[in-house]
Structure formats: structure tokens, C-alpha cells
């Protein structure tokens, strides 16, 4: 398996320049992972499959889903791609490379762990600031047009917010200058996480059932369905920032009430 990956990577670095791989390759990878992981939730919702795992009863209309996809394509080509092109010199200056050999797994995992910690911290405060009255009204309300989120709404946002919160995602790699493989792995993990957080379904196999402090769909869905001044749950991937600053109290209280209801129901049976 390792030799196959190295052979594929050798083909890429032989036939494409670092600029092409870091910018166009990253963009293509992002679009592929994002839409392939997000679109299935649209069809789940429309078909009513796995309905018992859906967090909210309400469904989005096909028109609103199509509007989301069209806007996303505009934002991705009009904002994300130019940012990738413009940030390339910074990544190169900080030492990003694509050549073989790959870095060790210890280096890769250490860097990605650092990215998650840094992204959680910056995202939490940026997201919380976006919930102040003026910024919510003029910027963040675009993202909250979908009170019943589905996977693709994870990146549906005002262009200013894309730049503002996108900074939290790229700052880690920008200051460490990772190998391109590490950057791509980070991108894939981050995309899959945010799509899952907005998918609108809480499955028995959801990571939040097994991984401590992982937010997931149920945690973030609560944030979308409440008024902006009372929502809380501002965290990105892991929820420790909300726990430390007490901005998840409403959600935790609701969970306690739900658990109490289940326990009482079980006793009555």
C-alpha cells in the first residue's frame, strides 16, 4: 500500500509543478471530498431514508438545496480558489514541499494535532464574535439561513466569513510549512468533519458517540436551530472551548433533560 501511494505521488510530482499541485490540486481535492461527502445527505433527506436518525423533523425544499449548491460554486471559484492562489507564496516561504520521501507519521500526526488545537481556539473566538449583533446581521446570518442544516451548508457563508473563519483553517499549515501530503490530509479531515457537523443526522456510528469532546452533528445542530443570541456551541471540532467558557450550558441542560426523560420512560416500562 505504501509503495502504491509513493508511486502515485511520484507520478504527480513528475507531471505537475508544486504550484499546480498546491493550488489547483488542493482545490480539486477539496471540491471532490466536499461534494462527494455532502451531496448524499441531500438525497437522504429527500427520500426520507434513515429518518429515525434525523435530528430535526423539518426538511429543506429542493429549491433551497439547489440555491445552496449554486452559491457554493460561486463562492468556491470566486473566493476559495483565489485565496489558495494568493497564499501559495506564503506556504512556499515557510517551507512547504511536495518531494519524496514523505515525512514520518509522527511528524504528520503531530502537525495535524496542532492544526486541530489551533483551529479550535481561533474558530471559537471568531465564531463567537460573528454572533455579536452587527456582524451577525450583516455577515453571519447568511450561514444561518439554513436553520435545518445539511452537509453542504457547512461552507455556505458570506464571503467575508469565508475569509474570516477560513483563516483558522489555514493558519496552522501556513506557519509550519508542512509537506503537501500533510496539508492534503488536514484538508480532507477538516472537510469531512464540518460536513458531518452540518449533516443533520446523528447516527449510532457518529464519532461523537465514541470520541470524547468531539462535537458532531447533534452539538452543532443545536447551534443552528436557536436564536443567535442564545445559541452557544461555538466550537469547531472539539467542544472544550465551549465547556471552558460556559457557552454550552443550554445544550448540556437539554441533554440532561433528554437523558432524564429516557431514564424515566425506562423505569415506567
XYZ file of N, CA and C in Angstrom:
807
model
N 0.835 -1.212 0.000
C 0.000 0.000 0.000
C 0.864 1.255 0.000
N 1.885 1.235 0.855
C 2.770 2.395 0.942
C 3.485 2.632 -0.380
N 3.911 1.541 -1.019
C 4.616 1.671 -2.300
C 3.684 2.196 -3.387
N 2.411 1.798 -3.344
C 1.434 2.284 -4.323
C 1.223 3.785 -4.154
N 1.098 4.227 -2.901
C 0.920 5.658 -2.628
C 2.137 6.441 -3.114
N 3.321 5.920 -2.851
C 4.538 6.603 -3.285
C 4.634 6.657 -4.804
N 4.189 5.591 -5.470
C 4.211 5.569 -6.938
C 3.252 6.605 -7.517
N 2.074 6.684 -6.931
C 1.086 7.687 -7.372
C 1.612 9.091 -7.121
N 2.242 9.265 -5.970
C 2.774 10.592 -5.622
C 3.913 10.973 -6.572
N 4.754 9.993 -6.896
C 5.863 10.240 -7.824
C 5.327 10.686 -9.176
N 4.231 10.076 -9.613
C 3.614 10.482 -10.889
C 3.166 11.943 -10.810
N 2.543 12.312 -9.692
C 2.047 13.682 -9.539
C 3.173 14.702 -9.581
N 4.226 14.460 -8.800
C 5.301 15.459 -8.722
C 6.160 15.478 -9.983
N 6.062 14.404 -10.784
C 6.802 14.359 -12.049
C 6.072 15.112 -13.144
N 4.733 15.053 -13.120
C 3.935 15.630 -14.204
C 3.334 16.996 -13.883
N 3.393 17.406 -12.630
C 2.809 18.698 -12.258
C 3.783 19.475 -11.383
N 3.726 20.787 -11.491
C 4.603 21.644 -10.686
C 4.070 21.764 -9.259
N 4.907 22.238 -8.350
C 4.465 22.458 -6.971
C 3.288 23.427 -6.923
N 3.350 24.453 -7.756
C 2.258 25.437 -7.796
C 0.956 24.785 -8.230
N 1.004 23.975 -9.257
C -0.201 23.296 -9.743
C -0.776 22.358 -8.690
N 0.092 21.616 -8.024
C -0.383 20.670 -7.014
C -0.924 21.394 -5.792
N -0.197 22.397 -5.298
C -0.583 23.082 -4.070
C -1.842 23.917 -4.250
N -2.030 24.489 -5.424
C -3.191 25.364 -5.648
C -4.330 24.620 -6.351
N -4.098 24.218 -7.593
C -5.158 23.566 -8.359
C -5.450 22.168 -7.816
N -4.398 21.451 -7.428
C -4.598 20.123 -6.864
C -5.374 20.183 -5.558
N -5.027 21.136 -4.698
C -5.733 21.295 -3.422
C -7.185 21.676 -3.652
N -7.417 22.541 -4.625
C -8.783 22.965 -4.922
C -9.611 21.789 -5.434
N -9.035 21.012 -6.342
C -9.751 19.847 -6.882
C -10.034 18.828 -5.782
N -9.061 18.603 -4.902
C -9.258 17.662 -3.803
C -10.363 18.144 -2.873
N -10.331 19.425 -2.547
C -11.356 19.994 -1.674
C -12.744 19.830 -2.268
N -12.888 20.207 -3.540
C -14.199 20.123 -4.186
C -14.697 18.680 -4.240
N -13.800 17.761 -4.532
C -14.191 16.353 -4.640
C -14.675 15.814 -3.304
N -13.885 16.007 -2.257
C -14.241 15.492 -0.932
C -15.497 16.179 -0.415
N -15.579 17.486 -0.616
C -16.711 18.246 -0.088
C -18.025 17.807 -0.715
N -18.091 17.781 -2.030
C -19.360 17.458 -2.680
C -19.689 15.965 -2.606
N -18.691 15.106 -2.680
C -18.954 13.670 -2.589
C -19.436 13.270 -1.193
N -18.964 13.965 -0.168
C -19.417 13.648 1.187
C -20.699 14.377 1.558
N -20.966 15.530 0.928
C -22.121 16.335 1.298
C -23.405 16.033 0.537
N -23.291 15.739 -0.753
C -24.472 15.518 -1.594
C -25.337 14.343 -1.124
N -24.756 13.229 -0.667
C -25.615 12.121 -0.219
C -26.636 12.508 0.845
N -26.333 13.494 1.681
C -27.284 13.901 2.720
C -28.498 14.615 2.127
N -28.321 15.223 0.963
C -29.468 15.824 0.278
C -30.452 14.729 -0.119
N -29.932 13.645 -0.665
C -30.800 12.562 -1.121
C -31.380 11.766 0.048
N -30.636 11.665 1.122
C -31.192 11.040 2.325
C -32.415 11.808 2.803
N -32.285 13.130 2.816
C -33.379 13.978 3.290
C -34.572 13.923 2.351
N -34.330 13.982 1.047
C -35.424 13.968 0.076
C -36.157 12.623 0.065
N -35.397 11.540 0.194
C -36.006 10.205 0.130
C -36.607 9.772 1.461
N -36.211 10.444 2.534
C -36.711 10.071 3.846
C -36.051 8.841 4.424
N -34.908 8.458 3.847
C -34.183 7.300 4.354
C -33.495 7.631 5.676
N -33.386 6.639 6.537
C -32.741 6.793 7.850
C -33.357 7.948 8.641
N -34.663 8.106 8.447
C -35.362 9.241 9.048
C -35.281 9.238 10.572
N -35.202 8.061 11.167
C -35.182 7.984 12.627
C -33.905 8.586 13.210
N -32.884 8.772 12.370
C -31.641 9.366 12.842
C -31.558 10.866 12.556
N -32.579 11.403 11.874
C -32.575 12.831 11.551
C -32.851 13.636 12.822
N -32.067 14.679 13.033
C -32.150 15.447 14.273
C -33.397 16.319 14.298
N -33.703 16.976 13.188
C -34.886 17.826 13.109
C -35.923 17.186 12.180
N -37.182 17.426 12.488
C -38.263 16.890 11.660
C -38.360 17.642 10.340
N -38.120 18.947 10.393
C -38.250 19.795 9.210
C -37.245 19.409 8.132
N -37.702 19.481 6.856
C -36.828 19.239 5.715
C -36.626 20.523 4.923
N -35.516 20.597 4.206
C -35.276 21.712 3.296
C -35.956 21.429 1.958
N -36.395 22.463 1.288
C -37.015 22.284 -0.021
C -35.932 22.045 -1.069
N -36.266 21.350 -2.163
C -35.283 21.172 -3.238
C -34.749 22.506 -3.758
N -35.608 23.530 -3.798
C -35.175 24.843 -4.287
C -34.094 25.434 -3.381
N -34.269 25.293 -2.067
C -33.279 25.852 -1.145
C -31.965 25.068 -1.212
N -32.052 23.777 -1.460
C -30.841 22.970 -1.608
C -30.086 23.351 -2.883
N -30.828 23.559 -3.958
C -30.200 23.948 -5.211
C -29.586 25.339 -5.112
N -30.261 26.233 -4.397
C -29.706 27.569 -4.171
C -28.370 27.471 -3.446
N -28.300 26.600 -2.478
C -27.075 26.407 -1.708
C -25.937 25.947 -2.622
N -26.208 24.979 -3.477
C -25.171 24.434 -4.355
C -24.657 25.504 -5.325
N -25.561 26.276 -5.905
C -25.167 27.323 -6.860
C -24.299 28.373 -6.172
N -24.733 28.810 -4.977
C -23.956 29.808 -4.238
C -22.580 29.253 -3.856
N -22.547 27.988 -3.476
C -21.281 27.376 -3.084
C -20.281 27.382 -4.240
N -20.747 27.040 -5.419
C -19.848 27.042 -6.577
C -19.311 28.440 -6.847
N -20.171 29.444 -6.695
C -19.725 30.827 -6.879
C -18.685 31.212 -5.829
N -18.957 30.861 -4.585
C -18.028 31.194 -3.503
C -16.709 30.449 -3.655
N -16.782 29.174 -4.043
C -15.561 28.380 -4.143
C -14.646 28.898 -5.253
N -15.251 29.212 -6.404
C -14.427 29.708 -7.511
C -14.067 31.187 -7.338
N -14.959 31.940 -6.672
C -14.727 33.375 -6.535
C -13.956 33.777 -5.302
N -13.918 32.902 -4.277
C -13.226 33.239 -3.033
C -12.154 32.199 -2.690
N -12.561 30.936 -2.561
C -11.613 29.901 -2.125
C -10.420 29.747 -3.059
N -10.685 29.637 -4.366
C -9.604 29.427 -5.319
C -8.631 30.604 -5.339
N -9.115 31.854 -5.419
C -8.171 32.982 -5.359
C -7.336 33.009 -4.080
N -7.938 32.623 -2.952
C -7.182 32.583 -1.692
C -6.078 31.534 -1.768
N -6.387 30.379 -2.346
C -5.366 29.341 -2.491
C -4.216 29.829 -3.371
N -4.555 30.521 -4.442
C -3.524 31.044 -5.340
C -2.673 32.108 -4.643
N -3.330 32.990 -3.901
C -2.621 34.087 -3.252
C -1.767 33.628 -2.076
N -2.179 32.551 -1.411
C -1.449 32.091 -0.229
C -0.279 31.173 -0.560
N -0.171 30.756 -1.806
C 0.907 29.830 -2.189
C 2.294 30.361 -1.844
N 2.617 31.625 -2.149
C 3.962 32.120 -1.802
C 4.263 32.038 -0.303
N 3.250 32.228 0.528
C 3.456 32.151 1.977
C 3.827 30.726 2.375
N 3.081 29.763 1.862
C 3.356 28.363 2.181
C 4.750 27.953 1.697
N 5.124 28.405 0.510
C 6.444 28.078 -0.020
C 7.538 28.705 0.828
N 7.312 29.942 1.218
C 8.297 30.654 2.042
C 8.511 29.958 3.379
N 7.432 29.369 3.918
C 7.521 28.697 5.217
C 8.039 27.263 5.105
N 8.316 26.824 3.867
C 8.981 25.537 3.713
C 8.137 24.395 3.198
N 6.928 24.665 2.723
C 6.106 23.580 2.200
C 6.774 22.941 0.987
N 6.754 21.618 0.920
C 7.337 20.910 -0.206
C 6.479 19.708 -0.577
N 6.724 19.173 -1.752
C 5.952 18.015 -2.210
C 6.831 16.829 -2.569
N 8.136 16.984 -2.431
C 9.060 15.942 -2.867
C 9.048 14.737 -1.935
N 9.533 13.616 -2.451
C 9.734 12.412 -1.651
C 11.095 12.492 -0.969
N 11.286 11.833 0.164
C 10.345 10.945 0.856
C 9.300 11.716 1.654
N 8.231 11.023 2.028
C 7.216 11.611 2.892
C 7.786 11.813 4.295
N 7.240 12.766 5.023
C 7.628 12.880 6.436
C 7.135 11.669 7.211
N 7.693 11.435 8.379
C 7.268 10.295 9.198
C 5.854 10.521 9.711
N 5.187 9.428 10.089
C 3.831 9.551 10.632
C 3.827 10.343 11.932
N 4.912 10.279 12.693
C 4.996 11.070 13.924
C 4.915 12.563 13.618
N 5.621 12.978 12.582
C 5.601 14.394 12.177
C 4.223 14.777 11.656
N 3.664 13.936 10.804
C 2.348 14.225 10.216
C 1.281 14.348 11.301
N 1.224 13.372 12.204
C 0.194 13.368 13.242
C 0.391 14.511 14.239
N 1.633 14.834 14.541
C 1.903 15.952 15.450
C 1.427 17.267 14.839
N 1.726 17.467 13.569
C 1.310 18.702 12.902
C -0.206 18.794 12.804
N -0.863 17.706 12.433
C -2.319 17.739 12.294
C -2.987 17.945 13.650
N -2.448 17.355 14.695
C -2.982 17.581 16.043
C -2.860 19.061 16.416
N -1.707 19.650 16.104
C -1.500 21.078 16.348
C -2.505 21.909 15.560
N -2.774 21.531 14.318
C -3.736 22.269 13.491
C -5.134 22.230 14.108
N -5.531 21.068 14.602
C -6.850 20.948 15.219
C -6.955 21.833 16.462
N -5.934 21.819 17.303
C -5.958 22.619 18.532
C -6.010 24.109 18.207
N -5.151 24.539 17.287
C -5.100 25.957 16.918
C -6.391 26.389 16.231
N -6.891 25.539 15.328
C -8.127 25.877 14.606
C -9.306 25.983 15.556
N -9.391 25.068 16.521
C -10.474 25.117 17.501
C -10.451 26.427 18.274
N -9.277 26.851 18.704
C -9.150 28.071 19.505
C -9.547 29.307 18.705
N -8.979 29.441 17.510
C -9.258 30.625 16.686
C -10.698 30.616 16.194
N -11.176 29.457 15.764
C -12.544 29.372 15.254
C -13.551 29.739 16.339
N -13.328 29.250 17.552
C -14.268 29.524 18.640
C -14.451 31.031 18.829
N -13.344 31.749 18.947
C -13.454 33.194 19.196
C -13.966 33.944 17.974
N -13.530 33.516 16.780
C -14.050 34.158 15.574
C -15.540 33.937 15.417
N -15.982 32.703 15.673
C -17.401 32.365 15.567
C -18.216 33.120 16.607
N -17.677 33.219 17.799
C -18.390 33.926 18.870
C -18.527 35.410 18.536
N -17.484 35.982 17.951
C -17.539 37.390 17.527
C -18.584 37.582 16.438
N -18.691 36.612 15.547
C -19.684 36.708 14.471
C -21.114 36.670 14.999
N -21.297 36.265 16.236
C -22.628 36.251 16.833
C -22.932 37.523 17.620
N -22.076 38.535 17.509
C -22.439 39.852 18.019
C -23.434 40.466 17.036
N -24.211 41.394 17.517
C -25.394 41.859 16.782
C -25.091 42.327 15.362
N -24.138 43.241 15.203
C -23.888 43.824 13.884
C -23.334 42.794 12.921
N -22.332 42.028 13.365
C -21.702 41.042 12.485
C -22.658 39.913 12.128
N -23.517 39.554 13.076
C -24.481 38.516 12.754
C -25.445 39.018 11.672
N -25.946 40.209 11.847
C -26.928 40.756 10.903
C -26.347 40.903 9.503
N -25.119 41.406 9.399
C -24.553 41.740 8.098
C -23.676 40.653 7.486
N -23.234 39.692 8.288
C -22.319 38.671 7.771
C -22.798 37.246 8.085
N -22.852 36.905 9.370
C -23.049 35.506 9.753
C -24.470 34.997 9.518
N -25.421 35.907 9.381
C -26.807 35.484 9.150
C -26.950 34.699 7.847
N -26.036 34.922 6.904
C -26.081 34.174 5.645
C -25.943 32.678 5.930
N -24.991 32.324 6.760
C -24.786 30.908 7.110
C -26.003 30.349 7.838
N -26.655 31.183 8.633
C -27.795 30.723 9.422
C -29.122 30.803 8.670
N -29.066 31.065 7.372
C -30.287 30.984 6.574
C -30.861 29.571 6.647
N -30.002 28.609 6.893
C -30.433 27.215 6.987
C -30.480 26.804 8.457
N -31.674 26.972 9.056
C -31.856 26.566 10.455
C -31.867 25.051 10.581
N -32.173 24.376 9.475
C -32.080 22.920 9.410
C -30.929 22.593 8.465
N -29.727 22.463 8.994
C -28.572 22.299 8.109
C -28.515 20.927 7.451
N -27.847 20.862 6.316
C -27.474 19.608 5.671
C -26.010 19.753 5.263
N -25.361 18.663 4.935
C -23.916 18.648 4.787
C -23.296 19.818 4.054
N -23.863 20.198 2.905
C -23.263 21.240 2.081
C -23.389 22.636 2.683
N -24.290 22.830 3.627
C -24.419 24.158 4.243
C -23.214 24.495 5.112
N -22.343 23.536 5.348
C -21.165 23.792 6.173
C -20.298 24.908 5.615
N -20.274 25.067 4.282
C -19.451 26.116 3.679
C -20.293 27.205 3.020
N -21.576 27.193 3.302
C -22.458 28.241 2.787
C -22.358 29.431 3.734
N -21.698 30.491 3.301
C -21.463 31.627 4.184
C -21.164 32.875 3.363
N -21.229 34.011 4.018
C -20.854 35.289 3.412
C -19.369 35.234 3.047
N -18.972 35.823 1.907
C -17.551 35.817 1.532
C -16.624 36.331 2.632
N -17.080 37.342 3.374
C -16.249 37.860 4.463
C -16.040 36.806 5.544
N -17.068 36.011 5.799
C -16.941 34.947 6.794
C -16.040 33.831 6.294
N -16.102 33.546 5.007
C -15.228 32.527 4.439
C -13.770 32.899 4.683
N -13.451 34.168 4.497
C -12.086 34.636 4.729
C -11.756 34.658 6.214
N -12.714 35.120 7.013
C -12.503 35.308 8.451
C -12.275 33.986 9.166
N -13.197 33.029 8.981
C -13.067 31.745 9.654
C -12.143 30.793 8.891
N -12.001 31.023 7.588
C -11.065 30.203 6.819
C -9.632 30.394 7.298
N -9.366 31.581 7.847
C -8.047 31.868 8.406
C -7.686 30.851 9.486
N -8.696 30.430 10.271
C -8.451 29.467 11.347
C -7.978 28.124 10.799
N -8.429 27.789 9.600
C -8.068 26.505 8.998
C -6.672 26.522 8.391
N -6.281 27.642 7.802
C -5.006 27.664 7.068
C -3.834 28.214 7.877
N -4.106 28.842 9.029
C -3.005 29.460 9.763
C -2.004 28.420 10.266
N -2.492 27.260 10.724
C -1.584 26.222 11.203
C -0.602 25.777 10.137
N -1.111 25.308 8.981
C -0.193 24.929 7.902
C 0.680 26.094 7.417
N 0.128 27.303 7.430
C 0.891 28.453 6.928
C 2.131 28.725 7.769
N 2.046 28.507 9.076
C 3.191 28.830 9.934
C 4.143 27.652 10.128
N 3.724 26.445 9.712
C 4.599 25.278 9.888
C 5.201 24.801 8.580
N 4.647 25.230 7.452
C 5.189 24.799 6.170
C 5.271 23.293 6.031
N 4.133 22.583 6.068
C 4.155 21.122 6.064
C 4.439 20.552 4.680
N 4.641 19.263 4.641
C 4.670 18.561 3.359
C 3.268 18.647 2.774
N 3.184 18.676 1.450
C 1.883 18.792 0.787
C 0.957 17.642 1.175
N 1.496 16.455 1.400
C 0.680 15.330 1.830
C -0.005 15.629 3.159
N 0.725 16.231 4.087
C 0.153 16.596 5.386
C -0.949 17.627 5.202
N -0.720 18.606 4.339
C -1.722 19.630 4.066
C -2.993 19.003 3.505
N -2.838 18.061 2.588
C -4.000 17.413 1.985
C -4.753 16.558 3.005
N -4.025 15.849 3.856
C -4.683 15.053 4.889
C -5.466 15.946 5.842
N -4.881 17.072 6.225
C -5.566 18.038 7.086
C -6.830 18.566 6.410
N -6.723 18.884 5.133
C -7.870 19.393 4.391
C -8.999 18.366 4.345
N -8.657 17.125 4.064
C -9.665 16.064 3.981
C -10.361 15.886 5.329
N -9.583 15.808 6.400
C -10.159 15.633 7.735
C -11.048 16.799 8.113
N -10.605 18.001 7.814
C -11.373 19.204 8.169
C -12.679 19.273 7.386
N -12.635 18.939 6.100
C -13.850 18.960 5.280
C -14.841 17.911 5.764
N -14.362 16.691 5.995
C -15.252 15.630 6.454
C -15.870 15.972 7.807
N -15.085 16.597 8.678
C -15.607 16.971 9.999
C -16.719 18.008 9.883
N -16.500 19.052 9.095
C -17.502 20.119 9.031
C -18.755 19.677 8.276
N -18.606 18.805 7.290
C -19.781 18.250 6.600
C -20.589 17.397 7.568
N -19.900 16.573 8.346
C -20.597 15.724 9.323
C -21.304 16.563 10.379
N -20.670 17.655 10.804
C -21.265 18.518 11.831
C -22.537 19.196 11.348
N -22.651 19.383 10.035
C -23.830 20.045 9.466
C -24.789 19.068 8.787
N -24.535 17.775 8.880
C -25.299 16.815 8.072
C -26.758 16.687 8.488
N -27.082 17.018 9.751
C -28.472 16.934 10.205
C -28.879 15.564 10.720
N -27.929 14.634 10.809
C -28.221 13.277 11.280
C -27.271 12.899 12.415
N -27.825 12.214 13.414
C -26.986 11.671 14.482
C -27.142 10.153 14.455
N -26.107 9.489 13.949
C -26.151 8.045 13.766
C -25.531 7.320 14.964
N -25.843 6.037 15.128
C -25.185 5.260 16.190
C -23.671 5.194 16.003
N -23.219 5.334 14.745
C -21.788 5.257 14.453
C -21.136 6.647 14.386
N -21.861 7.695 14.737
C -21.276 9.038 14.732
C -20.105 9.113 15.707
N -19.061 9.828 15.319
C -17.854 9.918 16.139
C -18.117 10.476 17.529
N -19.113 11.343 17.641
C -19.407 11.954 18.941
C -19.864 10.930 19.970
N -20.270 9.758 19.518
C -20.660 8.686 20.445
C -19.452 7.952 21.029
N -18.292 8.142 20.405
C -17.108 7.382 20.806
C -15.912 8.246 21.186
N -15.830 9.440 20.604
C -14.649 10.283 20.799
C -14.963 11.402 21.790
N -14.347 11.404 22.961
C -14.624 12.438 23.963
C -14.360 13.848 23.426
N -15.252 14.757 23.780
C -15.148 16.179 23.427
C -15.357 16.473 21.945
N -15.661 15.441 21.147
C -15.944 15.689 19.730
C -17.373 16.207 19.606
N -17.550 17.310 18.877
C -18.864 17.941 18.781
C -19.864 17.131 17.968
N -19.663 17.104 16.664
C -20.549 16.347 15.794
C -21.843 17.060 15.461
N -22.726 16.339 14.781
C -23.934 16.929 14.221
C -24.920 17.392 15.286
N -25.146 16.595 16.308
C -26.136 16.964 17.322
C -25.729 18.247 18.043
N -24.460 18.368 18.356
C -23.931 19.547 19.042
C -24.105 20.795 18.188
N -23.752 20.699 16.906
C -23.812 21.888 16.053
C -25.227 22.182 15.566
N -26.043 21.153 15.432
C -27.420 21.366 15.007
C -28.160 22.241 16.012
N -27.858 22.042 17.294
C -28.449 22.868 18.353
C -28.117 24.339 18.112
N -26.894 24.600 17.682
C -26.456 25.974 17.412
C -27.276 26.612 16.294
N -27.656 25.824 15.296
C -28.368 26.369 14.143
C -29.845 26.624 14.423
N -30.441 25.864 15.303
C -31.888 25.981 15.453
C -32.324 26.947 16.549
N -31.368 27.591 17.232
C -31.708 28.572 18.253
C -31.430 29.988 17.768
N -32.018 30.961 18.464
C -31.758 32.364 18.165
C -30.272 32.656 18.352
N -29.749 33.563 17.522
C -28.307 33.800 17.515
C -27.765 34.276 18.852
N -28.590 34.965 19.653
C -28.118 35.499 20.928
C -28.081 34.437 22.017
N -28.717 33.282 21.795
C -28.836 32.280 22.844
C -28.302 30.910 22.430
N -27.669 30.837 21.275
C -27.335 29.523 20.730
C -26.173 28.852 21.452
N -25.062 29.567 21.657
C -23.880 28.923 22.204
C -23.338 27.894 21.228
N -22.571 26.907 21.753
C -21.990 25.853 20.914
C -21.217 26.452 19.734
N -20.242 27.282 20.044
C -19.475 27.971 19.004
C -18.273 27.177 18.503
N -17.964 26.061 19.157
C -16.745 25.320 18.836
C -16.763 24.753 17.421
N -15.577 24.423 16.963
C -15.415 23.848 15.637
C -15.477 22.326 15.707
N -14.355 21.681 15.982
C -14.307 20.215 16.007
C -14.549 19.664 17.404
N -13.730 20.104 18.344
C -13.842 19.646 19.728
C -14.478 20.732 20.596
N -15.152 20.314 21.649
C -16.061 21.221 22.367
C -15.485 21.819 23.638
N -14.182 21.627 23.884
C -13.629 22.062 25.164
C -13.688 23.571 25.365
N -13.642 24.343 24.272
C -13.706 25.802 24.415
C -15.079 26.232 24.932
N -16.135 25.620 24.441
C -17.480 25.923 24.949
C -17.601 25.511 26.414
N -17.004 24.377 26.755
C -17.063 23.906 28.140
C -16.307 24.857 29.069
N -15.124 25.289 28.655
C -14.302 26.184 29.486
C -15.002 27.507 29.728
N -15.639 28.061 28.700
C -16.246 29.386 28.800
C -17.758 29.340 29.034
N -18.288 28.171 29.254
C -19.684 28.037 29.643
C -20.695 28.383 28.580
N -20.302 28.292 27.317
C -21.232 28.646 26.244
C -21.990 27.430 25.694
N -21.903 26.324 26.405
C -22.672 25.141 26.001
C -23.676 24.725 27.075
N -23.943 25.617 28.024
C -24.804 25.258 29.154
C -26.220 24.896 28.712
N -26.758 25.649 27.744
C -28.104 25.360 27.257
C -28.182 23.981 26.628
N -27.182 23.653 25.826
C -27.153 22.347 25.172
C -27.001 21.229 26.200
N -26.109 21.414 27.166
C -25.901 20.384 28.197
C -27.165 20.179 29.026
N -27.860 21.267 29.328
C -29.109 21.157 30.084
C -30.143 20.369 29.298
N -30.232 20.654 28.006
C -31.172 19.922 27.152
C -30.836 18.435 27.123
N -29.539 18.119 27.039
C -29.123 16.715 27.044
C -29.499 16.027 28.353
N -29.336 16.745 29.469
C -29.707 16.186 30.773
C -31.203 15.890 30.836
N -32.008 16.816 30.303
C -33.460 16.618 30.300
C -33.842 15.437 29.424
N -33.186 15.308 28.273
C -33.461 14.182 27.385
C -33.099 12.865 28.055
N -31.927 12.835 28.678
C -31.486 11.611 29.345
C -32.398 11.253 30.507
N -32.849 12.274 31.233
C -33.760 12.037 32.349
C -35.081 11.472 31.841
N -35.533 11.998 30.685
C -36.779 11.510 30.105
C -36.668 10.060 29.680
N -35.516 9.702 29.111
C -35.295 8.319 28.696
C -35.265 7.406 29.908
N -34.557 7.843 30.963
C -34.463 7.023 32.167
C -35.835 6.842 32.835
N -36.597 7.930 32.898
C -37.932 7.842 33.490
C -38.835 6.944 32.667
N -38.715 7.054 31.349
C -39.518 6.201 30.483
C -39.178 4.743 30.673
N -37.854 4.473 30.874
C -37.437 3.108 31.092
C -37.938 2.554 32.406
N -37.988 3.401 33.449
C -38.482 2.961 34.743
C -39.977 2.654 34.689
N -40.715 3.487 33.936
C -42.160 3.281 33.829
C -42.477 1.983 33.101
N -41.606 1.653 32.140
C -41.833 0.412 31.399
C -41.577 -0.796 32.314
